XYZ file of C-alpha atoms in Angstrom:
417
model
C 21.400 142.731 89.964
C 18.492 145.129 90.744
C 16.849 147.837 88.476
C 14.912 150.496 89.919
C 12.221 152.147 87.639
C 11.214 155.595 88.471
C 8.593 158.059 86.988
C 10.069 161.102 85.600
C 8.253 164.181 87.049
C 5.219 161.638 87.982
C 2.332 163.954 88.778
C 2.891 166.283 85.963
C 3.640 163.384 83.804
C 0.296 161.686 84.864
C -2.134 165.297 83.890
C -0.354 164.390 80.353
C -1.364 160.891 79.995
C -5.248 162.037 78.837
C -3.885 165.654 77.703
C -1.927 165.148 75.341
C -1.526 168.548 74.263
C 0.259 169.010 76.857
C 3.185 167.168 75.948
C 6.048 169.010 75.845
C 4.208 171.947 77.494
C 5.206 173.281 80.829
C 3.243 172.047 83.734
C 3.174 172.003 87.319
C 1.240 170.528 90.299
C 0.094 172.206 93.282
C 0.068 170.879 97.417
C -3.112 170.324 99.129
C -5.082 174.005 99.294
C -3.126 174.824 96.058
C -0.280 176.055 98.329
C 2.627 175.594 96.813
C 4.428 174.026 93.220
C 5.536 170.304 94.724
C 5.503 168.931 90.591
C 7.013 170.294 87.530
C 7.287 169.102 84.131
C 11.071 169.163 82.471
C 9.674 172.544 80.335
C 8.559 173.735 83.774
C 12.122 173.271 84.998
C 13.985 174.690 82.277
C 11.867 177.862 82.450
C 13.458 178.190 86.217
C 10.165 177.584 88.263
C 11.213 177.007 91.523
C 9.861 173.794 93.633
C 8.118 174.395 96.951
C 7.169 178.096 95.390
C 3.875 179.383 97.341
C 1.403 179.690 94.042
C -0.100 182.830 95.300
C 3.617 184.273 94.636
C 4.378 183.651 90.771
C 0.544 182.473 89.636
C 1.339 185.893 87.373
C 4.925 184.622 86.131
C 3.451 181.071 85.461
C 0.201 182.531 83.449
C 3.099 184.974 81.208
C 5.063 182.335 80.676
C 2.024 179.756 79.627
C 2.458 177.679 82.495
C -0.365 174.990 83.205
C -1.225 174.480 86.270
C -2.905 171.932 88.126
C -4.336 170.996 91.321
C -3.545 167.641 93.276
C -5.734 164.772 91.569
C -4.520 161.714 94.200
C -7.095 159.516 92.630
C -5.697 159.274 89.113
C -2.008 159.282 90.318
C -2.616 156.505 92.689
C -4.362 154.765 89.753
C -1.665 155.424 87.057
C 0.537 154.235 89.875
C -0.680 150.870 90.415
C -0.999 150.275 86.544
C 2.544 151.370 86.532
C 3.310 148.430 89.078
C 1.045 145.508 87.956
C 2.758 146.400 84.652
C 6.619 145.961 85.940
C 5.694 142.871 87.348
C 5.492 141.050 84.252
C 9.598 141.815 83.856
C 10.302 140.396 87.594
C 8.170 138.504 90.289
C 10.368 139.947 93.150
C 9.740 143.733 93.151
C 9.495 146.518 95.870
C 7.517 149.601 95.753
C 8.785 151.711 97.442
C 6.652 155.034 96.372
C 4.301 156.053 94.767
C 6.335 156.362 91.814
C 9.670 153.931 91.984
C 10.076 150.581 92.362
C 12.746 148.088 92.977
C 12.967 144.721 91.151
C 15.291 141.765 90.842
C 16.597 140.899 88.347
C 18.915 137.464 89.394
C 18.824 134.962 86.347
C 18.938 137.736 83.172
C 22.391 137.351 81.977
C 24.354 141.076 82.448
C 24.498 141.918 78.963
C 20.869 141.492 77.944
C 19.832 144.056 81.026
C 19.935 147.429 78.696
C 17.572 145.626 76.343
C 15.553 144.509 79.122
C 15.581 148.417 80.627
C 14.332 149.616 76.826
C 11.710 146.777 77.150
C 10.405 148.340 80.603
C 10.703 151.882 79.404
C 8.763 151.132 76.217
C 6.288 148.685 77.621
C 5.056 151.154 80.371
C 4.722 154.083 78.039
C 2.786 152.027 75.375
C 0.418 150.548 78.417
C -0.109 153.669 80.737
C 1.973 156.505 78.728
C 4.286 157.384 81.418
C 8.184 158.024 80.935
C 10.148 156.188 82.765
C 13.944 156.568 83.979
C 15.572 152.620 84.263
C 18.502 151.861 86.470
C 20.496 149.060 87.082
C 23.263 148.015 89.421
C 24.510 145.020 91.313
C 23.017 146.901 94.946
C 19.965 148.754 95.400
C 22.096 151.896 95.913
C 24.159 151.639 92.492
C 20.801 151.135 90.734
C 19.549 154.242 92.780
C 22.744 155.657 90.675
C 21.942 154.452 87.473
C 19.096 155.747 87.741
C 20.224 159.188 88.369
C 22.478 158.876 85.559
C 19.841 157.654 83.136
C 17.852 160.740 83.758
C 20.583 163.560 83.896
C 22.662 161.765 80.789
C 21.485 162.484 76.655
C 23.455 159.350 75.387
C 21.606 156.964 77.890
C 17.828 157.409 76.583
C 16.962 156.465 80.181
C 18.728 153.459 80.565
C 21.366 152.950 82.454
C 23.170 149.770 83.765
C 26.499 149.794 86.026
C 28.343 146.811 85.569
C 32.318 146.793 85.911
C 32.588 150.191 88.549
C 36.360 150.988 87.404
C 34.615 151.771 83.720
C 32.622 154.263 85.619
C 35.265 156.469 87.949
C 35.473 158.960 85.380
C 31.587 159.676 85.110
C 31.265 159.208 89.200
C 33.991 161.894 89.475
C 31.673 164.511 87.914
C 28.644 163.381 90.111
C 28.078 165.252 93.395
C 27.679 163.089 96.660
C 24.594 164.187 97.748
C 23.105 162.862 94.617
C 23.983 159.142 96.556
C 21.057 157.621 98.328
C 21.249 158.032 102.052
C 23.604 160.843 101.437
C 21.763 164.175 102.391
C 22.672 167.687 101.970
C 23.637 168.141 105.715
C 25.779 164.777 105.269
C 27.326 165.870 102.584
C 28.537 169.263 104.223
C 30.150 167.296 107.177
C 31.646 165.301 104.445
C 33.301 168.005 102.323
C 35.146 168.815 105.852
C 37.273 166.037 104.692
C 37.368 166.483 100.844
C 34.621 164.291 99.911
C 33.000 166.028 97.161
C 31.729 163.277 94.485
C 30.512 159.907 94.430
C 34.018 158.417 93.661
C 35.514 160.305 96.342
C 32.950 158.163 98.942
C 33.800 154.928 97.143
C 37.278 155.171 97.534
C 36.583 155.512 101.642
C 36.987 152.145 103.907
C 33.690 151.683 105.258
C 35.122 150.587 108.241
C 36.852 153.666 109.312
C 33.859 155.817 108.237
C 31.495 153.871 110.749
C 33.919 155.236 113.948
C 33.417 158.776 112.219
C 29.751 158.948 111.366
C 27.382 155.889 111.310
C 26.743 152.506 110.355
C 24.458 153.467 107.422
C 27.340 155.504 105.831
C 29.473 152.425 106.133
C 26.505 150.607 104.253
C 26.336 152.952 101.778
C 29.791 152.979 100.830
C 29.827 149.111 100.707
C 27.095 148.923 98.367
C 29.079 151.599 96.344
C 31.563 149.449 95.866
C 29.142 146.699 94.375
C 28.897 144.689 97.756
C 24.992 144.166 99.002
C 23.915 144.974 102.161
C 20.240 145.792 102.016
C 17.958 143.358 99.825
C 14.580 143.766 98.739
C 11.774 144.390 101.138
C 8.851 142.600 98.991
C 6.781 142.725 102.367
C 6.427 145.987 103.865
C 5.967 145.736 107.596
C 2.174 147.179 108.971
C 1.945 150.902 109.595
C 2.643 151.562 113.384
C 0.178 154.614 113.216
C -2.507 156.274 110.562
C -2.855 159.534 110.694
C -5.172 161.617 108.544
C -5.461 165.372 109.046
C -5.942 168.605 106.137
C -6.041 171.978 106.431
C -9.454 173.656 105.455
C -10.028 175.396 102.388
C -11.299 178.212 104.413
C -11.304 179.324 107.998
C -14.054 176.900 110.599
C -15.823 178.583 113.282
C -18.199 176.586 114.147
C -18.499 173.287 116.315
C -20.502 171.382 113.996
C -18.441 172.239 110.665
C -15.419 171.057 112.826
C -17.284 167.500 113.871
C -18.018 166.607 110.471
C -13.938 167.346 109.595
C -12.609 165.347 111.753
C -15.562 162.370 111.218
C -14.161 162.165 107.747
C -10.301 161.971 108.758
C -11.419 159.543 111.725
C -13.547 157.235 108.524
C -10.991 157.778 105.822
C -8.046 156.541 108.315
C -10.509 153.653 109.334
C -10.760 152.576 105.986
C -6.787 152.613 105.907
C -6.747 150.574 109.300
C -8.988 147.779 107.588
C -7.082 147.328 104.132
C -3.720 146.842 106.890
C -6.012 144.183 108.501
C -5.500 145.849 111.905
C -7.648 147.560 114.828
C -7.333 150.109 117.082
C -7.183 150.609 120.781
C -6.102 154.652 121.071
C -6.973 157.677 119.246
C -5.545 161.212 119.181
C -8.026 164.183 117.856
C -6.298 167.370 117.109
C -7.165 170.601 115.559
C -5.593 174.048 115.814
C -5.950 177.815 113.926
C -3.264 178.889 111.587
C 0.008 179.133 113.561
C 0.636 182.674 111.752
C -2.882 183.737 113.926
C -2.115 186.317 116.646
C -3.527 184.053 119.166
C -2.347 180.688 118.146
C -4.863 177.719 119.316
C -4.140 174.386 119.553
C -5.662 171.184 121.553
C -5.356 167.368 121.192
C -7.530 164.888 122.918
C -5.773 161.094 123.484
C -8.955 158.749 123.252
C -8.931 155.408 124.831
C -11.396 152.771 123.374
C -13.094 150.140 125.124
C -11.967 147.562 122.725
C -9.756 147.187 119.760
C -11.615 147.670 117.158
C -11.894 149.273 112.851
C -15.160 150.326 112.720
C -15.551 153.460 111.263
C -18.894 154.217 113.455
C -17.384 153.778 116.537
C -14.574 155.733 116.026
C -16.433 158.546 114.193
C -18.232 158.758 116.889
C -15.833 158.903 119.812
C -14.135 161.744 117.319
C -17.133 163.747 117.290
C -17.488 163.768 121.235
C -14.056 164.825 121.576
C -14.642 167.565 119.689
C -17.498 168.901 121.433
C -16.507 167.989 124.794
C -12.439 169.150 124.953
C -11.412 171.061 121.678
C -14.060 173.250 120.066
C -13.604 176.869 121.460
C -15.908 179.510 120.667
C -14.423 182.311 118.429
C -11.589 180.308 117.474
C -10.845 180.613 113.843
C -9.767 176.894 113.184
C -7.606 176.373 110.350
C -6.612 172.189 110.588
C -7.733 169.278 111.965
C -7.537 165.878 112.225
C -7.190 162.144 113.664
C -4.330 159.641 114.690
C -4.505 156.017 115.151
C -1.811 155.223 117.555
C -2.258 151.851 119.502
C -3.211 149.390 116.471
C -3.691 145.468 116.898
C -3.056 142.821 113.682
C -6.406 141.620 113.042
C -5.810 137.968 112.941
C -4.523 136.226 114.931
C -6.417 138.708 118.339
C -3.918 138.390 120.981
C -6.891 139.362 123.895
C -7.076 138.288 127.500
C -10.271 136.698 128.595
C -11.524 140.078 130.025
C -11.312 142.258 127.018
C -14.517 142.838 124.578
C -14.345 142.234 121.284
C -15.628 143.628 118.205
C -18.840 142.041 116.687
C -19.074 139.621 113.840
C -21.804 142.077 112.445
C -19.569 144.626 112.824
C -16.811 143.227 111.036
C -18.860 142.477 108.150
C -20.617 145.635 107.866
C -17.179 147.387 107.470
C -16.498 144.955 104.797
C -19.755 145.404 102.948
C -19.108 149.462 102.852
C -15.552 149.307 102.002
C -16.804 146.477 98.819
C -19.351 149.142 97.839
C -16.918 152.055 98.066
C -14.280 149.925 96.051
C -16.491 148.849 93.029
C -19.898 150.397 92.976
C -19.506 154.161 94.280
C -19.394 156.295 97.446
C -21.325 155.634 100.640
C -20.285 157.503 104.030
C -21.871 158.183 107.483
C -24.316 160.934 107.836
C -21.662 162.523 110.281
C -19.286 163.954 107.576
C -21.539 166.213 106.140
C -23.205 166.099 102.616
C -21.014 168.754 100.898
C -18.954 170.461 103.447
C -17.670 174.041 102.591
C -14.313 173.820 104.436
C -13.287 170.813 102.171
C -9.832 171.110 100.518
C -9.689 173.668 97.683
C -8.735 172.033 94.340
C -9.453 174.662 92.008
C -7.425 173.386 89.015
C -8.292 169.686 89.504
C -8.264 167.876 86.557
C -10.638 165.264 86.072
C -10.378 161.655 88.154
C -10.355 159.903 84.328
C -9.531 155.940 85.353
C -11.663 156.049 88.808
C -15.315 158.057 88.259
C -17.871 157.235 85.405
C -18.432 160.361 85.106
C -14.949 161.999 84.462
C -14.378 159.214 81.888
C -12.757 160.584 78.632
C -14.858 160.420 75.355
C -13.254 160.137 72.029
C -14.715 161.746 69.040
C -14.206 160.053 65.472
């Protein structure tokens, strides 16, 4: 059997956690730049705020209807995240993030009809330890537990907990359940499937996975198999090493000139560096880009593909090489430049270096240097090269940002008695 434990409304849920006066309050997130609504709290959704809303568009509607809004705060979710994990991993050893906000565990050895106590035990444990609500399903595949899960959410009798054991017990609720609510199953799959009366979930279970691999694919086969309580995907406890990094933001407001846009993309290049050391990998090839707002009159946009001598994760370096490209190939006078940013694209594994006698490689002091920076960054505070810029006024625009309360001293909450 496998359970998969998902957040409900996650980043909404997590501005709750130290506000709780906002419980039961409608609240939404914003994108990067405050752009549009990508969160909403379940008051937000029964008040009919759309998702993917530009803010600029309703900010009036949300402030008449009491709305509170927020701005993206990625360093408490991905905190509240991992405390989320660590926590779930007391219930199973075998377990498989698989976003920022779900997980997949096993749960081979519990005996089936202790697993809805177990699925309270999760739910209640991770709101008493982090105070985030939870949705818990279970199912004999990763794709019925995907289900469950659905089902524990959408259902009032199942307090968010949900186990599918014996399927035939279940037609009747899988009847009512649309099939694009099936993992794998997207809205443009399920269109080609209604062309042959395939509306709901038990409608795709009572398929033969066989004939529906000639007609569309092998993962629809898959997914119909593990419907029907056969496994064919198991859990992926080791995720394999990013093939590229890329790191790019638009600018809180319009960059004009060639220095503003060297420190941008220094910081992308350093903070996809740091991402290249925690995978324990190097690089050989970089890609700088940056371009105006594709809504401009006179669109610009240029890329530069940077070779390096050497494979290599050191942020100075590759700040550096960055910087050059900028100056040399992509700045353009009177261009109003609206994005930017860097892409790792040719990365090595660290250990073991598969190099021919001819190639360089990168320094022991190097090596350690990185190390020393990234220790000081992890535990003590923030040190960066000169290059980025001290307090850059194109930065992203987080207006609304709540305070980062688990990861700054100084944004840590204070209780009065």
């Amino acid at each position: 059997m496998y359970a998969l434990v998902d957040c409900n409304s996650f980043f909404a849920s997590c501005e709750q956690v130290f506000r709780p006066d906002l419980r039961g309050q409608p609240v939404v997130v914003l994108s990067n730049n405050d752009g549009c609504i990508v969160a909403r709290s379940k008051e937000a959704k029964q008040l009919g705020i759309p998702d993917l809303q530009p803010y600029f568009k309703i900010s009036d509607q949300l402030r008449q209807a009491g709305v509170h809004v927020f701005s993206s705060n990625y360093e408490l979710y991905g905190d509240l995240s991992t405390r989320v994990m660590d926590t779930l991993k007391a219930f199973s050893p075998n377990i498989e993030v698989y976003s920022i906000d779900e997980s997949f565990l096993d749960m081979s050895g519990h005996a089936l009809k202790t697993l809805p106590e177990l699925g309270r035990a999760m739910r209640d444990t991770i709101y008493r330890h982090v105070r985030l609500p939870v949705g818990v399903g279970m199912g004999a595949t990763k794709t019925l537990a995907k289900l469950a899960n659905h089902i524990a959410k959408k259902s009032n009798k199942c307090h968010y907990v949900c186990v599918i054991d014996r399927l035939e017990q279940w037609h009747k609720v899988f009847a009512k359940i649309p099939v694009h609510h099936v993992w794998g199953i997207g809205s443009r799959l399920s269109g080609r499937l209604a062309d042959q009366r395939i509306y709901s979930v038990l409608d795709l279970i009572q398929q033969d996975p066989e004939r529906m691999k000639k007609h569309y694919s092998v993962n629809v086969s898959r997914t119909i198999t593990e419907l029907q309580g056969i496994p064919c995907y198991g859990l992926d406890e080791t995720p394999e090493p990013k093939k590229q990094i890329i790191s790019t933001r638009s600018f809180g407001v319009k960059v004009f000139n060639c220095l503003a846009l060297e420190q941008s993309v220094s910081q992308y290049a350093s903070r996809a560096c740091e991402k290249l050391r925690k995978e324990q990998q190097r690089v050989k090839t970089m890609m700088v880009f940056a371009s105006s707002s594709r809504f401009d009159a006179n669109y610009y946009t240029r890329s530069v593909i940077v070779p390096l001598s050497m494979p290599t994760n050191d942020s100075r370096v590759i700040c550096s090489l960055a910087r050059k490209a900028v100056r040399e190939c992509i700045y353009k006078s009177g261009v109003p430049f609206a994005r930017a940013g860097v892409g790792l694209i040719e990365l090595y594994a660290e250990s073991p270096e598969q190099l021919d006698a001819f190639t360089a490689r990168q320094d022991e002091r190097s090596q350690e240097l990185m190390k020393l920076v990234d220790h000081i960054n992890q535990t003590c505070g923030r040190v960066f090269i000169a290059s980025q810029g001290i307090d850059p006024y194109w930065k992203m625009q987080r207006n609304l940002k709540s305070p980062a309360y688990t990861t700054r001293w100084p944004d840590l909450p204070i209780v009065k008695v």
